Every structure is written in C-alpha cells, then in structure tokens.
mmCIF file of C-alpha atoms and ligand atoms in Angstrom:
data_model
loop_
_atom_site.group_PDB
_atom_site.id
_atom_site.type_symbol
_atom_site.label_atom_id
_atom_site.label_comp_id
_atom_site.label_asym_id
_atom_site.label_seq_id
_atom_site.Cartn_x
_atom_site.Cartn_y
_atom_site.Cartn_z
ATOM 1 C CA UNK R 1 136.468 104.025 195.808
ATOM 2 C CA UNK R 2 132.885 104.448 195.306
ATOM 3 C CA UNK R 3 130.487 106.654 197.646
ATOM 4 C CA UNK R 4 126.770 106.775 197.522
ATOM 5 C CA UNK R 5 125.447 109.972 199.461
ATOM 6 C CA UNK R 6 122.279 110.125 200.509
ATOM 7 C CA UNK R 7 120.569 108.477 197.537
ATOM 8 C CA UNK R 8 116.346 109.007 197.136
ATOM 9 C CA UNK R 9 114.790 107.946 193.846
ATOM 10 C CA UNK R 10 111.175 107.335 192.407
ATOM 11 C CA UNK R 11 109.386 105.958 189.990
ATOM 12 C CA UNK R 12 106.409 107.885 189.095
ATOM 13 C CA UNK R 13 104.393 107.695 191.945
ATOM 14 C CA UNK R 14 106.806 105.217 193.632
ATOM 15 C CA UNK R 15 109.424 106.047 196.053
ATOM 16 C CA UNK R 16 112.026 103.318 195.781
ATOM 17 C CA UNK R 17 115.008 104.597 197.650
ATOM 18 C CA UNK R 18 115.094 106.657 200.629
ATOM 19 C CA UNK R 19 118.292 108.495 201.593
ATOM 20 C CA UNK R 20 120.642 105.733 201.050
ATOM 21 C CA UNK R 21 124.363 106.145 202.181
ATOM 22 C CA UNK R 22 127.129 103.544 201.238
ATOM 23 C CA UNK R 23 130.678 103.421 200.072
ATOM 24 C CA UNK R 24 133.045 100.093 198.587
ATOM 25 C CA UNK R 25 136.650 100.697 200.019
ATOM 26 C CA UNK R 26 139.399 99.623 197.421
ATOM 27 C CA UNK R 27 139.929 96.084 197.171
ATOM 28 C CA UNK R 28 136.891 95.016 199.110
ATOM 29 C CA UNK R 29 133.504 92.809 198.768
ATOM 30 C CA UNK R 30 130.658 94.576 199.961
ATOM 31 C CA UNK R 31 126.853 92.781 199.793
ATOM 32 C CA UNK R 32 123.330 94.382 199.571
ATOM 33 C CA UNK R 33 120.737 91.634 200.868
ATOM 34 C CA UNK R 34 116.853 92.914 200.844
ATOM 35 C CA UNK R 35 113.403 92.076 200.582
ATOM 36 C CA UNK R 36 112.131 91.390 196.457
ATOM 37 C CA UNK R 37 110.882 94.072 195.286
ATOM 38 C CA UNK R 38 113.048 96.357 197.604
ATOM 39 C CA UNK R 39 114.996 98.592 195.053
ATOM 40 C CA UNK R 40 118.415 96.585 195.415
ATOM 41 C CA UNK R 41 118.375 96.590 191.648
ATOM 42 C CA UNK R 42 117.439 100.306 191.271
ATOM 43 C CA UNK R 43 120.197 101.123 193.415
ATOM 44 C CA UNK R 44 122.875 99.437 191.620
ATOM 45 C CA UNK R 45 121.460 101.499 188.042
ATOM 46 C CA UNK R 46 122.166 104.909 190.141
ATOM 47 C CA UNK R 47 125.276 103.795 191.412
ATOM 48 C CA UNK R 48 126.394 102.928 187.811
ATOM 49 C CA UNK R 49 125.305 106.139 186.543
ATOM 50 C CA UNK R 50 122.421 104.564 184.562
ATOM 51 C CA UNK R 51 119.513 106.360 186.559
ATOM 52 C CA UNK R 52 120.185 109.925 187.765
ATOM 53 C CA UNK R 53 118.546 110.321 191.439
ATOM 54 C CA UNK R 54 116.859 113.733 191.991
ATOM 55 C CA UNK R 55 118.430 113.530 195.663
ATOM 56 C CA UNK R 56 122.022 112.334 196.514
ATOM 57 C CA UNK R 57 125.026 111.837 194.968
ATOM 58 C CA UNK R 58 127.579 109.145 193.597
ATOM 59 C CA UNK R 59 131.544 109.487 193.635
ATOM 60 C CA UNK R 60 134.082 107.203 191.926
ATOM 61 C CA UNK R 61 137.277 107.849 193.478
ATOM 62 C CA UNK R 62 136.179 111.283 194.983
ATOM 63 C CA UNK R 63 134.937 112.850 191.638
ATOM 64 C CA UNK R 64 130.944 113.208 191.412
ATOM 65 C CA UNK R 65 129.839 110.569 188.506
ATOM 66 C CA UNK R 66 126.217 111.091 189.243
ATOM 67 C CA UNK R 67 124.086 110.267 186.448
ATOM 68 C CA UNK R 68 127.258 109.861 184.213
ATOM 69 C CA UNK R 69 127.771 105.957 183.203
ATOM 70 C CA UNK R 70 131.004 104.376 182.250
ATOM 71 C CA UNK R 71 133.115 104.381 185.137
ATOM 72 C CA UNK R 72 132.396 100.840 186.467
ATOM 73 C CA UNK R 73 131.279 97.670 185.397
ATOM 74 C CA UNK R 74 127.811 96.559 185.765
ATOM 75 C CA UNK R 75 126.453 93.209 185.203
ATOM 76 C CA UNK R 76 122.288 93.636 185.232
ATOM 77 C CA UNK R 77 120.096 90.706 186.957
ATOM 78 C CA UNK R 78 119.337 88.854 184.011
ATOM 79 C CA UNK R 79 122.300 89.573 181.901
ATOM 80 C CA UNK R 80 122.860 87.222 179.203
ATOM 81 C CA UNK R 81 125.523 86.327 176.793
ATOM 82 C CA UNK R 82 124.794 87.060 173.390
ATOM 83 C CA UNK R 83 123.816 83.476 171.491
ATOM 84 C CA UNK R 84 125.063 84.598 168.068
ATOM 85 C CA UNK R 85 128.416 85.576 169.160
ATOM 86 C CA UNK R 86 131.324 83.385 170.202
ATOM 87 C CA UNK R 87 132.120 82.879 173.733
ATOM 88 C CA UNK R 88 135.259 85.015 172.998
ATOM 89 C CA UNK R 89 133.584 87.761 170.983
ATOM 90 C CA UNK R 90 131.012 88.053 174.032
ATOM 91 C CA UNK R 91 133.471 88.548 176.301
ATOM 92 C CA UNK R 92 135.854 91.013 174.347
ATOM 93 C CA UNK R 93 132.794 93.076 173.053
ATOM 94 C CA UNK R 94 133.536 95.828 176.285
ATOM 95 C CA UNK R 95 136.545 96.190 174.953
ATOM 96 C CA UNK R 96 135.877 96.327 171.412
ATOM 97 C CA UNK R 97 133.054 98.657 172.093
ATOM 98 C CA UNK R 98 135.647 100.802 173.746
ATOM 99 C CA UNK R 99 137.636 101.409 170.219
ATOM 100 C CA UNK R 100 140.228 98.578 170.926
ATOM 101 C CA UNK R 101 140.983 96.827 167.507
ATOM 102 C CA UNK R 102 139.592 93.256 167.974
ATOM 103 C CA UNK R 103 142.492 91.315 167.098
ATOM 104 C CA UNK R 104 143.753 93.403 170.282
ATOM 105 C CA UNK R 105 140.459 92.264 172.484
ATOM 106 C CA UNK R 106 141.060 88.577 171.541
ATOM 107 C CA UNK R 107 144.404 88.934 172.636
ATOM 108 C CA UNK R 108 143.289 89.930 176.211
ATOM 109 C CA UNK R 109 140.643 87.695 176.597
ATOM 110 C CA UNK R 110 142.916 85.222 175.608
ATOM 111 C CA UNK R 111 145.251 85.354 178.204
ATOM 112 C CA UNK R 112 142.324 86.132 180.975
ATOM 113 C CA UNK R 113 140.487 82.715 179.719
ATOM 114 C CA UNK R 114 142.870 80.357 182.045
ATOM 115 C CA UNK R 115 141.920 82.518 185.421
ATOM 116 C CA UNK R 116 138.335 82.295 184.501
ATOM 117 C CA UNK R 117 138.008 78.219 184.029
ATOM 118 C CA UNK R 118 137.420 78.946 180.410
ATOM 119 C CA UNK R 119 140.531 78.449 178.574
ATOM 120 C CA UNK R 120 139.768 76.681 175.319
ATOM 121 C CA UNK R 121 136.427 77.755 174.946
ATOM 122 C CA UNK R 122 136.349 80.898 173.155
ATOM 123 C CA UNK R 123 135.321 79.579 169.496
ATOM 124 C CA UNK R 124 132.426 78.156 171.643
ATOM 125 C CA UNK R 125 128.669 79.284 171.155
ATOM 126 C CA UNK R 126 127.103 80.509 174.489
ATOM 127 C CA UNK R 127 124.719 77.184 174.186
ATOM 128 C CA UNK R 128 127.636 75.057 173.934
ATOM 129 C CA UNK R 129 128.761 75.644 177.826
ATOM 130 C CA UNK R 130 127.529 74.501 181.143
ATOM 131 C CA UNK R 131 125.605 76.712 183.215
ATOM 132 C CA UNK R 132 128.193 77.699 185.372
ATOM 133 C CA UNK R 133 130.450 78.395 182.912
ATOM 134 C CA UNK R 134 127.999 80.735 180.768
ATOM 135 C CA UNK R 135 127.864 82.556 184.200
ATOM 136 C CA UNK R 136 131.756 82.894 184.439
ATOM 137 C CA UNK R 137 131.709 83.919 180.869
ATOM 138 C CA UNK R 138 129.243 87.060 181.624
ATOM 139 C CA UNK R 139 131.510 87.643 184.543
ATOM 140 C CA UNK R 140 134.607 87.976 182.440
ATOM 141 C CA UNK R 141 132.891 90.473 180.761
ATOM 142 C CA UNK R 142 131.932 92.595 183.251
ATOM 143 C CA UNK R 143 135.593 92.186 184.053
ATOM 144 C CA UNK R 144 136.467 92.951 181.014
ATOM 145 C CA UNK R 145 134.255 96.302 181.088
ATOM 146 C CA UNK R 146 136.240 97.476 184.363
ATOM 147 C CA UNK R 147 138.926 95.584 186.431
ATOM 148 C CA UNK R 148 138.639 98.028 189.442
ATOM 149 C CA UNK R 149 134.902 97.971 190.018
ATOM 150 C CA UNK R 150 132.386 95.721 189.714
ATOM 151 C CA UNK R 151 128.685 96.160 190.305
ATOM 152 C CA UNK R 152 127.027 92.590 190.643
ATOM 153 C CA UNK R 153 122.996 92.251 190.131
ATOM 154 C CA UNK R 154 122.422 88.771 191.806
ATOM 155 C CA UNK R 155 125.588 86.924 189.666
ATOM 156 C CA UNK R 156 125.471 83.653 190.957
ATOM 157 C CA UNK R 157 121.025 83.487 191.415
ATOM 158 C CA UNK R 158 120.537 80.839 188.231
ATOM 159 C CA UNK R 159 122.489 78.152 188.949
ATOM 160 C CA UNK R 160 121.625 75.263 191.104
ATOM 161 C CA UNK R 161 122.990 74.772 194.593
ATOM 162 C CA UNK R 162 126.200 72.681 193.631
ATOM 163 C CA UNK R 163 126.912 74.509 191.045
ATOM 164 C CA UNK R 164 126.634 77.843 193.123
ATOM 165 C CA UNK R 165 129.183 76.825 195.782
ATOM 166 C CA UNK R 166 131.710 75.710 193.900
ATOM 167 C CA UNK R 167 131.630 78.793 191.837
ATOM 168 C CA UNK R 168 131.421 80.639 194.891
ATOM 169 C CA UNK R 169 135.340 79.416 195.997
ATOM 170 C CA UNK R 170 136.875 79.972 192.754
ATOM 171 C CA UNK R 171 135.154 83.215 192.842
ATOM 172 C CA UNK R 172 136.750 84.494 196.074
ATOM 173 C CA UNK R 173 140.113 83.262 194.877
ATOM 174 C CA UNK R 174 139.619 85.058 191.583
ATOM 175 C CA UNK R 175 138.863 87.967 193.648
ATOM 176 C CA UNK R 176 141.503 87.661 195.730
ATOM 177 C CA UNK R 177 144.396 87.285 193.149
ATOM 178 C CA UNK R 178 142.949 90.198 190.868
ATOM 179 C CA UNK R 179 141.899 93.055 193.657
ATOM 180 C CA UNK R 180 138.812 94.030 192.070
ATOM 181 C CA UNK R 181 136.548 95.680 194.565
ATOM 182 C CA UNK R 182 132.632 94.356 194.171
ATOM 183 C CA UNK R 183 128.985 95.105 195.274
ATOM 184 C CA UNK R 184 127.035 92.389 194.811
ATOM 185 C CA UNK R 185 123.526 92.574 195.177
ATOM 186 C CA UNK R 186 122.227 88.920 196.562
ATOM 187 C CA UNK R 187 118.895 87.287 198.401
ATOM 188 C CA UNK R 188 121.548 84.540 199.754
ATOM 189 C CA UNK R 189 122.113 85.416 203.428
ATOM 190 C CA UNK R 190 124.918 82.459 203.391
ATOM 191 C CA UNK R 191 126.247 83.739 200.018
ATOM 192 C CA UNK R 192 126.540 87.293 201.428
ATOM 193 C CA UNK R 193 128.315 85.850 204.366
ATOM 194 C CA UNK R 194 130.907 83.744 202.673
ATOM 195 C CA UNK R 195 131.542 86.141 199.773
ATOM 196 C CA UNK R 196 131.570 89.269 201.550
ATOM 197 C CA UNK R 197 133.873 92.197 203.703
ATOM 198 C CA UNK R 198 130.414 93.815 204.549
ATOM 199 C CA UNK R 199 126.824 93.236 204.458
ATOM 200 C CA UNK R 200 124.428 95.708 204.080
ATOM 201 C CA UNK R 201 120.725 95.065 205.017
ATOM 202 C CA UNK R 202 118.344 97.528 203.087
ATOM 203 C CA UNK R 203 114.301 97.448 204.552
ATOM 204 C CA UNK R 204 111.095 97.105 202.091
ATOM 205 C CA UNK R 205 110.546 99.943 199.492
ATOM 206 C CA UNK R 206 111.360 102.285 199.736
ATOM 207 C CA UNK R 207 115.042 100.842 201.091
ATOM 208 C CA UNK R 208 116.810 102.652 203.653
ATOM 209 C CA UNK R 209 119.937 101.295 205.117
ATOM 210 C CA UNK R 210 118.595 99.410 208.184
ATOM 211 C CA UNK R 211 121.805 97.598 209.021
ATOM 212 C CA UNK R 212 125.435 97.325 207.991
ATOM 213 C CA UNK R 213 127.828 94.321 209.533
ATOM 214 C CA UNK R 214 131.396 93.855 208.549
ATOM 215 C CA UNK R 215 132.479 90.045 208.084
ATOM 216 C CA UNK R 216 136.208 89.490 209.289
ATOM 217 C CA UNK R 217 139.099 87.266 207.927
ATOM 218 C CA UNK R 218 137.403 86.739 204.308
ATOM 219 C CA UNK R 219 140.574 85.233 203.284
ATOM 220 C CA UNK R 220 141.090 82.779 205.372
ATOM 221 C CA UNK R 221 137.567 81.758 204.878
ATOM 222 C CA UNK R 222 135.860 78.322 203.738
ATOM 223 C CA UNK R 223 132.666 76.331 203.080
ATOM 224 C CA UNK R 224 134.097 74.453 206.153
ATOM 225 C CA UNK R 225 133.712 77.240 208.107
ATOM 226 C CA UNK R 226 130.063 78.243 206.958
ATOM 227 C CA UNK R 227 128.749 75.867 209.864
ATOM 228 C CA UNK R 228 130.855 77.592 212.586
ATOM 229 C CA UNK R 229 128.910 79.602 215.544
ATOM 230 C CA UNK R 230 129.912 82.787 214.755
ATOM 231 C CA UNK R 231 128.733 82.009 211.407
ATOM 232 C CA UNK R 232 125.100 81.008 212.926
ATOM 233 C CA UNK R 233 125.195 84.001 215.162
ATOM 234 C CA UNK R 234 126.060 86.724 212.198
ATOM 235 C CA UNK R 235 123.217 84.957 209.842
ATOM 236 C CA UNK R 236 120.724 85.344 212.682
ATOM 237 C CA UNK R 237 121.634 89.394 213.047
ATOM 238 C CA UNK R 238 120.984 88.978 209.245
ATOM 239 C CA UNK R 239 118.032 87.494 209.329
ATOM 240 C CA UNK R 240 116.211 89.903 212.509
ATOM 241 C CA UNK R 241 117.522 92.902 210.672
ATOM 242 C CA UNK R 242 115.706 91.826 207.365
ATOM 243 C CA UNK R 243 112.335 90.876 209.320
ATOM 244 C CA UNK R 244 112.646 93.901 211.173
ATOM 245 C CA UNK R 245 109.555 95.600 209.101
HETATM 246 N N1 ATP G 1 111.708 100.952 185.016
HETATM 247 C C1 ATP G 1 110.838 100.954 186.028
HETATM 248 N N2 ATP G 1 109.711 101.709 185.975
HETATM 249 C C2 ATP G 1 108.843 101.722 187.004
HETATM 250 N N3 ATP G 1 108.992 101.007 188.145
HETATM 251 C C3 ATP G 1 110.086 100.237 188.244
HETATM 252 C C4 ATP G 1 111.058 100.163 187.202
HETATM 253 N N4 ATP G 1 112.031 99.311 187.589
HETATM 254 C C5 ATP G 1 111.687 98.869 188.802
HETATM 255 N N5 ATP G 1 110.520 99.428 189.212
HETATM 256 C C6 ATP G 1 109.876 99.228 190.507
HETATM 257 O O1 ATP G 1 110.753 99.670 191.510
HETATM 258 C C7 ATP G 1 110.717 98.798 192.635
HETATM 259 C C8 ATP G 1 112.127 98.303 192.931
HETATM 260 O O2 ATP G 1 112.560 97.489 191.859
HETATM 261 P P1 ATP G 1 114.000 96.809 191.851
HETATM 262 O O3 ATP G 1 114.118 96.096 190.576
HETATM 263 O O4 ATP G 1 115.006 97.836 192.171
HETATM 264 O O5 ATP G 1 113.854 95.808 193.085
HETATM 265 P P2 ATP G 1 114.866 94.664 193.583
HETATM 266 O O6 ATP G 1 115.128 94.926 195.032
HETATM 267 O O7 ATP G 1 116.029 94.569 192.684
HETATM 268 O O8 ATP G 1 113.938 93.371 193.463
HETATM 269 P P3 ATP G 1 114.397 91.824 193.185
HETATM 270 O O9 ATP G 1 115.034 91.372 194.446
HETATM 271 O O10 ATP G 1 113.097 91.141 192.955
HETATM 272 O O11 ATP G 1 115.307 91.819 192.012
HETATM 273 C C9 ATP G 1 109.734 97.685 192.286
HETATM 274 O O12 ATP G 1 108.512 97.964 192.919
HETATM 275 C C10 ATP G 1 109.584 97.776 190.778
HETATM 276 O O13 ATP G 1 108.282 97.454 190.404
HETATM 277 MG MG1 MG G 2 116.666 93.100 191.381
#
C-alpha cells in the first residue's frame, strides 16, 4: 500500500535520512522505533508528501505521490485538538475541509463516536475530556482524514502509563474491526511490540534501516502475553539493534 524507496533527505547542512527503504502491506501495523533526534519524524513528513526528498521515492498503491500530500492521514507529534472548536467540529473538520457540507460531517462523526469511546461527547470542548480521550479524539480525526492509511507521530507518548495500556487494547481492536493499515512512529519498545505486524529499527542521524523484525499472531495477542519469553527475547533483539551505534 505504501512504498518508501530509497529515501535521503537534509536539512541544510544536516543529513537526516540516508537511503531509507520501507513499505506498509494492506491491513497491517508497522512500527519505526529510533534514537531522539533520529529523523523518525522527518520520515513520516516525506512519506506523507509534506517534505519532498531530493533522493528516493514514495508510492501509495503503486502510483509515485512523492512530494504530493493528501493521500494519507497524518497525525504530527504534538498534534492537538483545536480548544475553540467542539469535540465534534474537531473531528469532522477533515472532512469539512474536504468540501463535505457539515451537516454531512456531523453525520459521520456521529455514527463513528460509539467505536471511538466517545459517543456523547461531541458538544464537548477539547478541555472538557480526559486525557485519553482528547487523544482518541485526535485519532478519530486522523481517521477521519483517511480510513486506509494512517501515519502515527508517537500517538499514544502523553499519557501516563495506565492510561497508555488500556488505550493500547481498544486500539488494536479498533484496528482490527476497521482494517486501517498504520505506521506508527514510537520510543516504546513494549508498545511497538504489542501494537505491531513489524518493527523497524532506524540508527542515529542520519537513520538508515538497521533492522526490521516481523511480530506474529497480533491478533491473538494480550497484555498477558507481554511477559512471555518470546516476548523478552524479541525486546532484547530490539534493544541490541538500537544500541548497535
Ligand atoms: N524544520 C527543520 N529544520 C531544520 N532541522 C530540522 C527540522 N526539523 C527537524 N530538524 C532536525 O532534523 C533531525 C531529525 O528530526 P526529527 O524530528 O525527524 O527527529 P525524531 O527522530 O522525530 O526525534 P524525536 O524522537 O525526538 O521526535 C533533528 O536533528 C532536528 O533537529
Ligand atoms: Mg519526532
């Protein structure tokens, strides 16, 4: 579904990516996990068509969207709902900024509001929700912006520890039940492990691809099962290949 070939980019006077290869198969939850600093963000901009990168290329579905935003949705690292606006209006503005009438976007969100643990809440102001539910709002919105493809900047980084892991089960059941395919970018070695199809490790700046590892069986997976040995053994192959530099 989406294909990055051979990706470089720079800053002026700072190389940030360095021939970086991926792809995100239909239906499927692929990680990035690397050092701060790395270009994990920087990659996700290219591979949303925000920055154009003067080497490699990006498909979407086999055609070449390099440079050319609009085809996914992309929900940046700090990306906040908009404290003016109603929960509902927030989350229907995609859609609304697309040309659909809004009486039309309130519809949708309406009937999406149950699957995202926010039914009842659209009148609400952003300040008027819990944490984890602002976060599922601004997720809703990115899935509002594109149901097929979703480009993650560390979604679930904010919230405390509880709060995290039970978002991160209703958040693979979500997935589940609605297909979307997802790259998530994440410094949470156990996130990436539970959430994730495939985990790719990117080195220091400027990131290369130093390792990729597929996780089996995410559907039949559970915090249970995050203390399992296999578990332990695929988070240490995690952890050497990001201390490898
Ligand atoms: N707009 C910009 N102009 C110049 N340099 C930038 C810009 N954005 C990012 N950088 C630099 O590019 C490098 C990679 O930044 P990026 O935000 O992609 O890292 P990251 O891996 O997402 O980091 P973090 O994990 O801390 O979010 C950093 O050194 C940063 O200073
Ligand atoms: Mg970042």
């Amino acid at each position: 579904m989406l294909a990055l070939e051979g990706i470089s980019f720079s800053y002026p006077g700072l190389p940030v990516l360095e021939d970086v290869s991926l792809s995100v198969r239909r239906g499927e939850v692929v990680s990035i996990l690397g050092p701060s600093g790395c270009g994990k963000s920087t990659l996700l901009s290219v591979a949303a068509g925000l920055d154009a990168p003067p080497r490699g290329r990006v498909f979407l579905d086999g055609r070449d969207c390099t440079g050319k935003p609009g085809g996914v949705s992309y929900m940046q690292q700090e990306d906040l709902l908009l404290p003016w606006r109603r929960v509902g209006g927030n989350i229907a503005l995609p859609l609304t900024l697309g040309g659909m009438s809004r009486a039309q976007a309130h519809q949708a969100v309406e009937e999406l509001l149950p699957a995202f643990g926010l039914e009842g809440f659209a009148r609400a102001y952003p300040f008027q929700l819990s944490g984890g539910m602002r976060q599922r709002a601004a997720l809703m919105r990115s899935y509002m912006a594109s149901s097929r493809l979703m480009l993650l900047d560390e979604p679930f980084a904010r919230l405390d520890a509880l709060t995290r892991a039970s978002l991160h089960q209703w958040f693979l059941d979500l997935v589940h039940r609605l297909g979307t395919s997802l790259l998530i970018v994440t410094h949470d070695i156990d996130e990436a492990l539970y959430l994730s199809d495939r985990i790719i490790v990117l080195s220091a700046r400027p990131a290369r691809v130093v390792r990729e590892m597929d996780v089996p069986d995410r559907e039949g997976r559970s915090l249970h099962g995050l203390t399992k040995p296999d578990f332990t053994r695929r988070k240490q192959q995690l952890l050497d290949a990001l201390g490898q530099d």
